[in-house]
Each structure stands twice: as C-alpha cells, then as structure tokens.
PDB file of C-alpha atoms in Angstrom:
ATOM      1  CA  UNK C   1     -36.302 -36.774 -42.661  1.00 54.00           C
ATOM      2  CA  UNK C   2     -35.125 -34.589 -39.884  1.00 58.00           C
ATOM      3  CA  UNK C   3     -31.589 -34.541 -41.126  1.00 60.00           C
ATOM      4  CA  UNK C   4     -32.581 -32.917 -44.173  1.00 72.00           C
ATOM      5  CA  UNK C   5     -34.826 -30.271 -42.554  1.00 77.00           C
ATOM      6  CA  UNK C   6     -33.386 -26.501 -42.609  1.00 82.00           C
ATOM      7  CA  UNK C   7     -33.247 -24.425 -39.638  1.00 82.00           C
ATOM      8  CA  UNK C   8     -35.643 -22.563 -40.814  1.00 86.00           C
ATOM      9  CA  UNK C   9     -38.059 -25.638 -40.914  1.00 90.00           C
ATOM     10  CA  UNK C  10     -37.154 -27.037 -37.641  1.00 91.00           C
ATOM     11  CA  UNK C  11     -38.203 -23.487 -36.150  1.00 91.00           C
ATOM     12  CA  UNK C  12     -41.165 -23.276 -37.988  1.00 93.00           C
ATOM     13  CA  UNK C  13     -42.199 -26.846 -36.672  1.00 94.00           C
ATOM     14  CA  UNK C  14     -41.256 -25.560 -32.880  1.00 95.00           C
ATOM     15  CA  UNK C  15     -43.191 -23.089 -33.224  1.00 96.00           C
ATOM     16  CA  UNK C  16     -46.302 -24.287 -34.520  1.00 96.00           C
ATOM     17  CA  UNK C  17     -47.540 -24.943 -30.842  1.00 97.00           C
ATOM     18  CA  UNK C  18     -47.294 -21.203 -29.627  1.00 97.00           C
ATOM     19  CA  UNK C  19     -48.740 -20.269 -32.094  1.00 97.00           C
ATOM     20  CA  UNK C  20     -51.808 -21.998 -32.207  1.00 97.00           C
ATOM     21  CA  UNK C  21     -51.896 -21.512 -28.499  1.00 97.00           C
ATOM     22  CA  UNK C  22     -51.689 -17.439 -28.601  1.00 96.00           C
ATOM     23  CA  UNK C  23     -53.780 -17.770 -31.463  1.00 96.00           C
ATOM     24  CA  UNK C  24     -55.907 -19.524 -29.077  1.00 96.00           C
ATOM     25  CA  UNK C  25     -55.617 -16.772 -26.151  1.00 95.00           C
ATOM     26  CA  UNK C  26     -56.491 -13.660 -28.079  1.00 95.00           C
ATOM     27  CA  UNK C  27     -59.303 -15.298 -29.950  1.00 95.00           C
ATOM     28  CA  UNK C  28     -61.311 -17.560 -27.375  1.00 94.00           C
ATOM     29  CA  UNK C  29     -64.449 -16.221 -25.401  1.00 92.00           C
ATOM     30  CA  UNK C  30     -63.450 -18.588 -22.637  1.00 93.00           C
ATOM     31  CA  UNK C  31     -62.439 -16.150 -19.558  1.00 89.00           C
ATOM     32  CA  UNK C  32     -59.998 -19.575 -18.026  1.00 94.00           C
ATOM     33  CA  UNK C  33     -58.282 -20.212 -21.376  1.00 96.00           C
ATOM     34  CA  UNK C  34     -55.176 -18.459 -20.406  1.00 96.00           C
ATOM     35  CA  UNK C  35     -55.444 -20.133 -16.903  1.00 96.00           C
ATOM     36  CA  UNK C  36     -55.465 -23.733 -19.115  1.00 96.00           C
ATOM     37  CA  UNK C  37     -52.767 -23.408 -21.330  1.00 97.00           C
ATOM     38  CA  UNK C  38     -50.226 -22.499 -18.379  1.00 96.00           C
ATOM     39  CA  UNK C  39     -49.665 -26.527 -17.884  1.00 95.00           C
ATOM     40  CA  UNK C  40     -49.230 -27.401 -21.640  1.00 97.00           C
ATOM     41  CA  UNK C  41     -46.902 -23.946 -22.254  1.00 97.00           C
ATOM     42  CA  UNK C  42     -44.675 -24.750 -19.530  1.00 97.00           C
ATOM     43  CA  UNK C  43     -44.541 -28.728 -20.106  1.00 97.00           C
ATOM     44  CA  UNK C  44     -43.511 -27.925 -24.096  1.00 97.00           C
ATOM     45  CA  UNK C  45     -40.582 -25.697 -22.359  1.00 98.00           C
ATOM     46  CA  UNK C  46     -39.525 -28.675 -20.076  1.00 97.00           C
ATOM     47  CA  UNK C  47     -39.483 -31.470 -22.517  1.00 97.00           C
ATOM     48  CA  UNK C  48     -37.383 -29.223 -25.219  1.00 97.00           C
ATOM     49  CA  UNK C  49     -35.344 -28.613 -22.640  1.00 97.00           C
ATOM     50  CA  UNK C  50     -34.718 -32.236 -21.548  1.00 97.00           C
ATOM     51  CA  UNK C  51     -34.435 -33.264 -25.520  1.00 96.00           C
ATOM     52  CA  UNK C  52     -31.776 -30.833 -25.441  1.00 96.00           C
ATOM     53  CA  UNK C  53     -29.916 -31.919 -22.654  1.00 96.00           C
ATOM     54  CA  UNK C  54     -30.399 -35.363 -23.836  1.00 96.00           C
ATOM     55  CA  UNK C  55     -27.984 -34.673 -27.112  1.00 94.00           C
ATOM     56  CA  UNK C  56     -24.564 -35.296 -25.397  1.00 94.00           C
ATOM     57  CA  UNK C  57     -25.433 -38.904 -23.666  1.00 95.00           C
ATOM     58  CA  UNK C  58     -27.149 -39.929 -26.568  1.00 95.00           C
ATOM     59  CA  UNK C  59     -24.755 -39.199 -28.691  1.00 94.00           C
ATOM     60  CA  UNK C  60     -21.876 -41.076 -26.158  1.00 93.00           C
ATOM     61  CA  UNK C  61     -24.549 -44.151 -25.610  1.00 92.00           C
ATOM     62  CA  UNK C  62     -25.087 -45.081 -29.567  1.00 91.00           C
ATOM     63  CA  UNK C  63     -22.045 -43.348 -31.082  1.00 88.00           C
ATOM     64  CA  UNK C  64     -22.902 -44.120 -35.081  1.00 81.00           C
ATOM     65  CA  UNK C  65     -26.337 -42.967 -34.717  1.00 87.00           C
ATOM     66  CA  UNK C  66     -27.178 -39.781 -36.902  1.00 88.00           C
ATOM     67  CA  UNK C  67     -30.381 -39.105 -34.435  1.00 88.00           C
ATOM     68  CA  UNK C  68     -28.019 -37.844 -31.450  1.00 90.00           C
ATOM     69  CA  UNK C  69     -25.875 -36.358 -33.789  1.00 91.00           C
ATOM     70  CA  UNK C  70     -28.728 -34.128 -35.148  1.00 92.00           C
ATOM     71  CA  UNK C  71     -30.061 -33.156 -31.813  1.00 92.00           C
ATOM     72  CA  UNK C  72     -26.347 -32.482 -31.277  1.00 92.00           C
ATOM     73  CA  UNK C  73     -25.948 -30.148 -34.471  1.00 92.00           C
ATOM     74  CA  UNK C  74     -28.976 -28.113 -33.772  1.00 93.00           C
ATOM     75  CA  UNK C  75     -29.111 -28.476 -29.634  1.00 92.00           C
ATOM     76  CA  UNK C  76     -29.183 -24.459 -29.457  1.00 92.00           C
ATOM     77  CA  UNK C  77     -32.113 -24.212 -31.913  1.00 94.00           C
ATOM     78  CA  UNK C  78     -33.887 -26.164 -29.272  1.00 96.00           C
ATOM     79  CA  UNK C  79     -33.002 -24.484 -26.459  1.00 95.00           C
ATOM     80  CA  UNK C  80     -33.973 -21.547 -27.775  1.00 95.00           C
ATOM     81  CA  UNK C  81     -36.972 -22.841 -28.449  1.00 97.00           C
ATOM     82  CA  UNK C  82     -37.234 -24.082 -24.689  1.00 97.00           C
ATOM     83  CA  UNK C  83     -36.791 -20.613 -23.258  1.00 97.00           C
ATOM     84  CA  UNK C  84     -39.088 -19.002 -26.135  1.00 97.00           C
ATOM     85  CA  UNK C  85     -42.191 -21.434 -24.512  1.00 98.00           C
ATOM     86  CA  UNK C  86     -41.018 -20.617 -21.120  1.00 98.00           C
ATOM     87  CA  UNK C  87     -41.219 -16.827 -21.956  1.00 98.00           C
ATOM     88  CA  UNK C  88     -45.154 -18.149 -23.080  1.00 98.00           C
ATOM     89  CA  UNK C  89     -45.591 -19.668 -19.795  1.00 98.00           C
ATOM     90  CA  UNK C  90     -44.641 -17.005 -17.880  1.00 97.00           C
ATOM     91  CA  UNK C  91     -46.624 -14.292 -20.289  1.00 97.00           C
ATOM     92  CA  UNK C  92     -49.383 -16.565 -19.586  1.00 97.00           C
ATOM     93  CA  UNK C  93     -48.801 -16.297 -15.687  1.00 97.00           C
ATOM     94  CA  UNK C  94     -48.942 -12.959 -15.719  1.00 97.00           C
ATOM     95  CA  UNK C  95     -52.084 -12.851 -17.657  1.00 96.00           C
ATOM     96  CA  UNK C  96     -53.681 -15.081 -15.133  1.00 96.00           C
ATOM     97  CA  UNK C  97     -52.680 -14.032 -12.366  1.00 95.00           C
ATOM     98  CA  UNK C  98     -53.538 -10.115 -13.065  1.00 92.00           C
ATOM     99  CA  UNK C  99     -51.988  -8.185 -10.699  1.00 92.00           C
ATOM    100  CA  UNK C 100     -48.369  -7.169  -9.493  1.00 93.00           C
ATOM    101  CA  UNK C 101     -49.944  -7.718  -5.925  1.00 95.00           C
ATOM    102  CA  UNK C 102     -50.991 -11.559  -7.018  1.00 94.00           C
ATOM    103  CA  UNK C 103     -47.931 -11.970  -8.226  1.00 95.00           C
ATOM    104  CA  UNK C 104     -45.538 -11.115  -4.902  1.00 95.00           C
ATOM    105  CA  UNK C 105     -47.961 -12.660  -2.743  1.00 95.00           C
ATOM    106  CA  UNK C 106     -47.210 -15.955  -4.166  1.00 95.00           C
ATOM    107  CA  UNK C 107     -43.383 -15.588  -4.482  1.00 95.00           C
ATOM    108  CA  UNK C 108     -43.115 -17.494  -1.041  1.00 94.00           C
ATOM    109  CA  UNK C 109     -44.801 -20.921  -2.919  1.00 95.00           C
ATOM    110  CA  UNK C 110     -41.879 -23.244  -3.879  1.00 95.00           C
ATOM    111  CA  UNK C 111     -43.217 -23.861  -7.168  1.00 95.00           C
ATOM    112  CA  UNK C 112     -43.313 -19.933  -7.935  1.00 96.00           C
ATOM    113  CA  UNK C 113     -39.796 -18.877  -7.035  1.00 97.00           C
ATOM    114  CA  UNK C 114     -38.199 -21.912  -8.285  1.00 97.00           C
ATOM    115  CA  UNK C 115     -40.290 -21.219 -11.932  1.00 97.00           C
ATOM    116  CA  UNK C 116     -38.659 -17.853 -11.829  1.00 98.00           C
ATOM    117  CA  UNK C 117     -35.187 -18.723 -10.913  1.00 98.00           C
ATOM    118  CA  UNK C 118     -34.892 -21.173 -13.673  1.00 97.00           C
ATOM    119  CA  UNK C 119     -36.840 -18.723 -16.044  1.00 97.00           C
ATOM    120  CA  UNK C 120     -33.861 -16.243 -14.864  1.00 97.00           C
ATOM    121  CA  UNK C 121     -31.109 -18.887 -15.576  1.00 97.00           C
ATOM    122  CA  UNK C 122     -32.775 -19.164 -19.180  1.00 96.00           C
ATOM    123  CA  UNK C 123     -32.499 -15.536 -20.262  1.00 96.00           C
ATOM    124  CA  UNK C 124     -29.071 -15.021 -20.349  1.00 95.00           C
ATOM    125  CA  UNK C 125     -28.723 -18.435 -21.779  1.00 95.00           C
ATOM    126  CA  UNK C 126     -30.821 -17.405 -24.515  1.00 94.00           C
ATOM    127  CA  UNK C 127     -29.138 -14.136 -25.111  1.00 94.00           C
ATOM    128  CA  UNK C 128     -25.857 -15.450 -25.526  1.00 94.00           C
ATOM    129  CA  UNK C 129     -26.756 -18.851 -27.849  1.00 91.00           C
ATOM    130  CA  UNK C 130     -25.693 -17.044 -31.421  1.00 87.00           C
ATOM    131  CA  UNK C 131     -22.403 -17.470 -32.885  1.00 88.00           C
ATOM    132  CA  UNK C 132     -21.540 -13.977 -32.564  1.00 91.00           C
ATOM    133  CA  UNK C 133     -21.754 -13.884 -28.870  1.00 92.00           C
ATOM    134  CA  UNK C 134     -19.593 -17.124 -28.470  1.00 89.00           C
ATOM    135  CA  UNK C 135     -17.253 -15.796 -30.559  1.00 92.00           C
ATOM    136  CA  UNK C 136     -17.184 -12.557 -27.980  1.00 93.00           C
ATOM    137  CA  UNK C 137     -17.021 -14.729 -24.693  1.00 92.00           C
ATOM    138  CA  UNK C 138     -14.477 -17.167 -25.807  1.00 92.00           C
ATOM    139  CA  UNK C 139     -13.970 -20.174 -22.931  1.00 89.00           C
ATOM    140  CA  UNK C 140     -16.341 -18.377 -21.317  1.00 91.00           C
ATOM    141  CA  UNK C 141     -19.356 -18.864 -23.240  1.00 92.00           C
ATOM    142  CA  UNK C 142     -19.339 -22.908 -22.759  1.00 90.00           C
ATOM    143  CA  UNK C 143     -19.184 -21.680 -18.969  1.00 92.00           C
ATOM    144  CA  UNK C 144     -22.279 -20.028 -19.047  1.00 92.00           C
ATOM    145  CA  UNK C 145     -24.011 -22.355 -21.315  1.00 91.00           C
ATOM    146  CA  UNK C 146     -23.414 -25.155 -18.611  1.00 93.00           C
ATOM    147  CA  UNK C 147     -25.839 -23.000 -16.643  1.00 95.00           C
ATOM    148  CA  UNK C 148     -28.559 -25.027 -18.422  1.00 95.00           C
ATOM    149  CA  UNK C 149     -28.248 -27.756 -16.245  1.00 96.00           C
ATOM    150  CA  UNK C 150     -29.329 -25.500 -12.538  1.00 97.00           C
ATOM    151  CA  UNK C 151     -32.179 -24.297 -14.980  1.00 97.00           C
ATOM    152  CA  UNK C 152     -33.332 -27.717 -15.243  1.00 97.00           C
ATOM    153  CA  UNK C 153     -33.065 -28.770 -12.011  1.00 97.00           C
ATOM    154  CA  UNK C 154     -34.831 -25.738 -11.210  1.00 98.00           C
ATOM    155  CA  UNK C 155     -37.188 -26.793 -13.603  1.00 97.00           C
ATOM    156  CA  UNK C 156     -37.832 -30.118 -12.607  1.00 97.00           C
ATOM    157  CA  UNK C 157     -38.599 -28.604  -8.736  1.00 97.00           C
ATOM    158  CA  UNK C 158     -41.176 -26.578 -10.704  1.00 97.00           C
ATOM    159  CA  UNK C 159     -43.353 -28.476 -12.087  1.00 96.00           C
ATOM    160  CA  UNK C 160     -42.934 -31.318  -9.077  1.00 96.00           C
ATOM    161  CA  UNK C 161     -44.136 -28.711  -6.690  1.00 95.00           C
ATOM    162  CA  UNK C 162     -46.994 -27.943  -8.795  1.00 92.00           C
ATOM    163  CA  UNK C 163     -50.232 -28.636  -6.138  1.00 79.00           C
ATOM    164  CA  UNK C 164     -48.394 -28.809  -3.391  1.00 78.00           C
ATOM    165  CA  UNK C 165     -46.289 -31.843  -4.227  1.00 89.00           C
ATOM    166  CA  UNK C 166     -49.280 -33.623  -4.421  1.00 85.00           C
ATOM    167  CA  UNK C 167     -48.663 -34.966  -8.345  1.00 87.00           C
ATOM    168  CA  UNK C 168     -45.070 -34.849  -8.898  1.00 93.00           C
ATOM    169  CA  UNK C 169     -44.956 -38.458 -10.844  1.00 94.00           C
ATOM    170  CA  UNK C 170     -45.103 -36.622 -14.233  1.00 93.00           C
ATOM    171  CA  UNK C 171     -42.611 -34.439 -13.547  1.00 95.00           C
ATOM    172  CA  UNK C 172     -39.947 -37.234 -12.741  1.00 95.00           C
ATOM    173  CA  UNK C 173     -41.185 -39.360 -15.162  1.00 95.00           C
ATOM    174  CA  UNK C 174     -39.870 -37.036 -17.984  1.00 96.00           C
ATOM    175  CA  UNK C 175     -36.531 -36.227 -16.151  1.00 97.00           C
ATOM    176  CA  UNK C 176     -35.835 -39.791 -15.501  1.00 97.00           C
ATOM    177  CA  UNK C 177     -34.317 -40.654 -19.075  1.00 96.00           C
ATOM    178  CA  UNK C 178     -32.569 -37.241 -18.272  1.00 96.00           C
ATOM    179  CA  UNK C 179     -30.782 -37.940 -15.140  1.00 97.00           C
ATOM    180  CA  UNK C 180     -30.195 -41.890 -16.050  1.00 97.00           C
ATOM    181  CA  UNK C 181     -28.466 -40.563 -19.230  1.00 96.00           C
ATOM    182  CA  UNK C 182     -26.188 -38.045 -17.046  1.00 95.00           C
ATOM    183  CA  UNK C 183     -25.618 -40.799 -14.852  1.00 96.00           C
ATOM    184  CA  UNK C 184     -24.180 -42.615 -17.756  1.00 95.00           C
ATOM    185  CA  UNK C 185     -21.461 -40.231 -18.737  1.00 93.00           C
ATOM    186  CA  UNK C 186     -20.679 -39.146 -15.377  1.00 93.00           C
ATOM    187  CA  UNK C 187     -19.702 -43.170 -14.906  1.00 94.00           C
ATOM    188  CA  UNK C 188     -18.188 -43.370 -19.069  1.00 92.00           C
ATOM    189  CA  UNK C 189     -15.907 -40.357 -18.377  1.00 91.00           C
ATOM    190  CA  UNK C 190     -15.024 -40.772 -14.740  1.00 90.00           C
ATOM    191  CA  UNK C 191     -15.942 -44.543 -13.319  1.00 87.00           C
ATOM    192  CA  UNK C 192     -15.579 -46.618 -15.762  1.00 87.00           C
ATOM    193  CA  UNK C 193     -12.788 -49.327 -15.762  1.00 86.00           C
ATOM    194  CA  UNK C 194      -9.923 -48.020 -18.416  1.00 77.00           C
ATOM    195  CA  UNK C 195      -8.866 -50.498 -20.757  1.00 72.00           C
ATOM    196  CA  UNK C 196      -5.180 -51.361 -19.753  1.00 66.00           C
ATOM    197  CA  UNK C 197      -5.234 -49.940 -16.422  1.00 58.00           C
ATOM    198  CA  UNK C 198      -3.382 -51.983 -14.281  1.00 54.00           C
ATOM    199  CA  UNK C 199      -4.264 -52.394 -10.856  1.00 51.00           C
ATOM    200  CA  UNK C 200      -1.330 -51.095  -8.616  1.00 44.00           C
ATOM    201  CA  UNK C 201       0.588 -53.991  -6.578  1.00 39.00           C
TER     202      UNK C 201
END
C-alpha cells in the first residue's frame, strides 16, 4: 500500500494531524486548548523523528524487506514532516505561554532550553533537505544532515524532563527501539566478528 503512495499522498497523510489540530485551535471556545495540544504536537514531532532515524538499522537488520527500504526512499519527507510538527509545538508554546517575559523566565528549566536547542538543530536541517541544496553542499550536506541525531538526543531530554523528571518512562519507551537499533549497527559495522579474520598468532 505504502509503496505505491505518491509523495504527494504521504504528505497529505502527515499532515492530516496539524491540521485538524490548528483547525482545532482557531475554532474551539476552550481558553486551555492550545495549552492541551502542546503534548500531542510535540510527541507527533518525536515519533516521526525516531521513524526516521529508524530507516538505516532497519533496513541493515531485515535486508530484503521493502518496509525499511520505503522509510529509506522517503526518510526526508518524514523529517520534514518532524520539524514541520515541531514548528506546531513550539507555535503552540508561544501561544500558551503569552509573553516574551514568560518565555525567558523559563529558559533556565531543562526541559525548555533543551526543546529549543533541538528545535534549533532542526531548522537548518529542514532548510537544507531538497535536492537542490545537496547538490550545492556536496560532502557537506550528509555532514549536516548527521546533525539529526544531537536533535534527537536533545529531543529525547525534552520530553523526559517534562514535570520535572517525574514521568520520563514514555519518553524512553519510544527511544528504546531507537537506540537498540543504533546499537545494532554500531556493533554490524564496527564489532562484529569478520568472516575470515584470522586471529593473529
């Protein structure tokens, strides 16, 4: 199903979310909807992101399978994606929070300036994912693209330190599979026992 789906129908589907939630915001008489879809706009942005970031070890784990090789195919599709809902969660900040004053005075929280470092990481990402700017950059761009990996760690500290650290099980829980599946390649391209190596005498 997927494979046949155009990019124009994958964004469509990736988008369906923010819209309904903007929708949502500019239409509801509730004064704390903004406030309420902060934890859904911000969690769509994370699991894109992991999804993403999931292509490569995927693809390594069950070579064969046409599922990696999709995600693989249309990985900066969805990382676009990723930093277009994290532009929505941070619109949605700013909404609820109201004030340039509210917004410094909670830059010192670790789950603030961690949200905006990785939302900072993401923009230049995002400006640079079209062909045209590869092209440009050259060795270069993969360079920068590689960036994606701080934002998610930045990410993950994020949404852990959400509440104080009080909750941080869902966070993990989501970059688990993440972090196993690095942990895979890191050990397939640099640990693993060679076939034919010989051990030295």
């Amino acid at each position: 199903m997927f494979a046949r789906l155009s990019p124009y129908g994958l964004w469509a589907i990736l988008a369906l979310p923010a819209l309904a939630w903007s929708i949502q915001a500019l239409t509801s008489t509730d004064e704390r909807i903004v406030h309420e879809l902060l934890h859904p706009s911000g969690e769509m942005s994370a699991r894109i992101l992991i999804v993403t970031l999931m292509a490569t070890p995927l693809a390594l784990l069950f070579r064969g399978w046409r599922g990696p090789q999709w995600l693989k195919k249309n990985r900066r599709y969805l990382g676009v994606a990723s930093f277009g809902y994290a532009a929505l969660h941070t619109l949605f900040y700013l909404v609820d929070t109201g004030s340039l004053g509210g917004i410094l005075g909670e830059l010192d929280r670790t789950y603030i300036w961690t949200g905006w470092i990785a939302f900072a990481i993401f923009v230049p990402l995002a400006l640079t994912s079209a062909d045209w700017a590869q092209r440009l950059m050259g060795r270069h761009w993969k360079t920068l693209q590689r960036m994606t990996y701080a934002a998610a760690v930045f990410t993950l500290l994020h949404w852990a330190a959400l509440h104080d650290w009080e909750h941080p099980e869902a966070a993990i829980t989501h970059f688990l599979p993440l972090a196993l599946l690095e942990g895979y390649r890191v050990w397939y391209w640099y640990l693993r026992p060679r076939p034919g190596a010989q051990t030295a005498s």
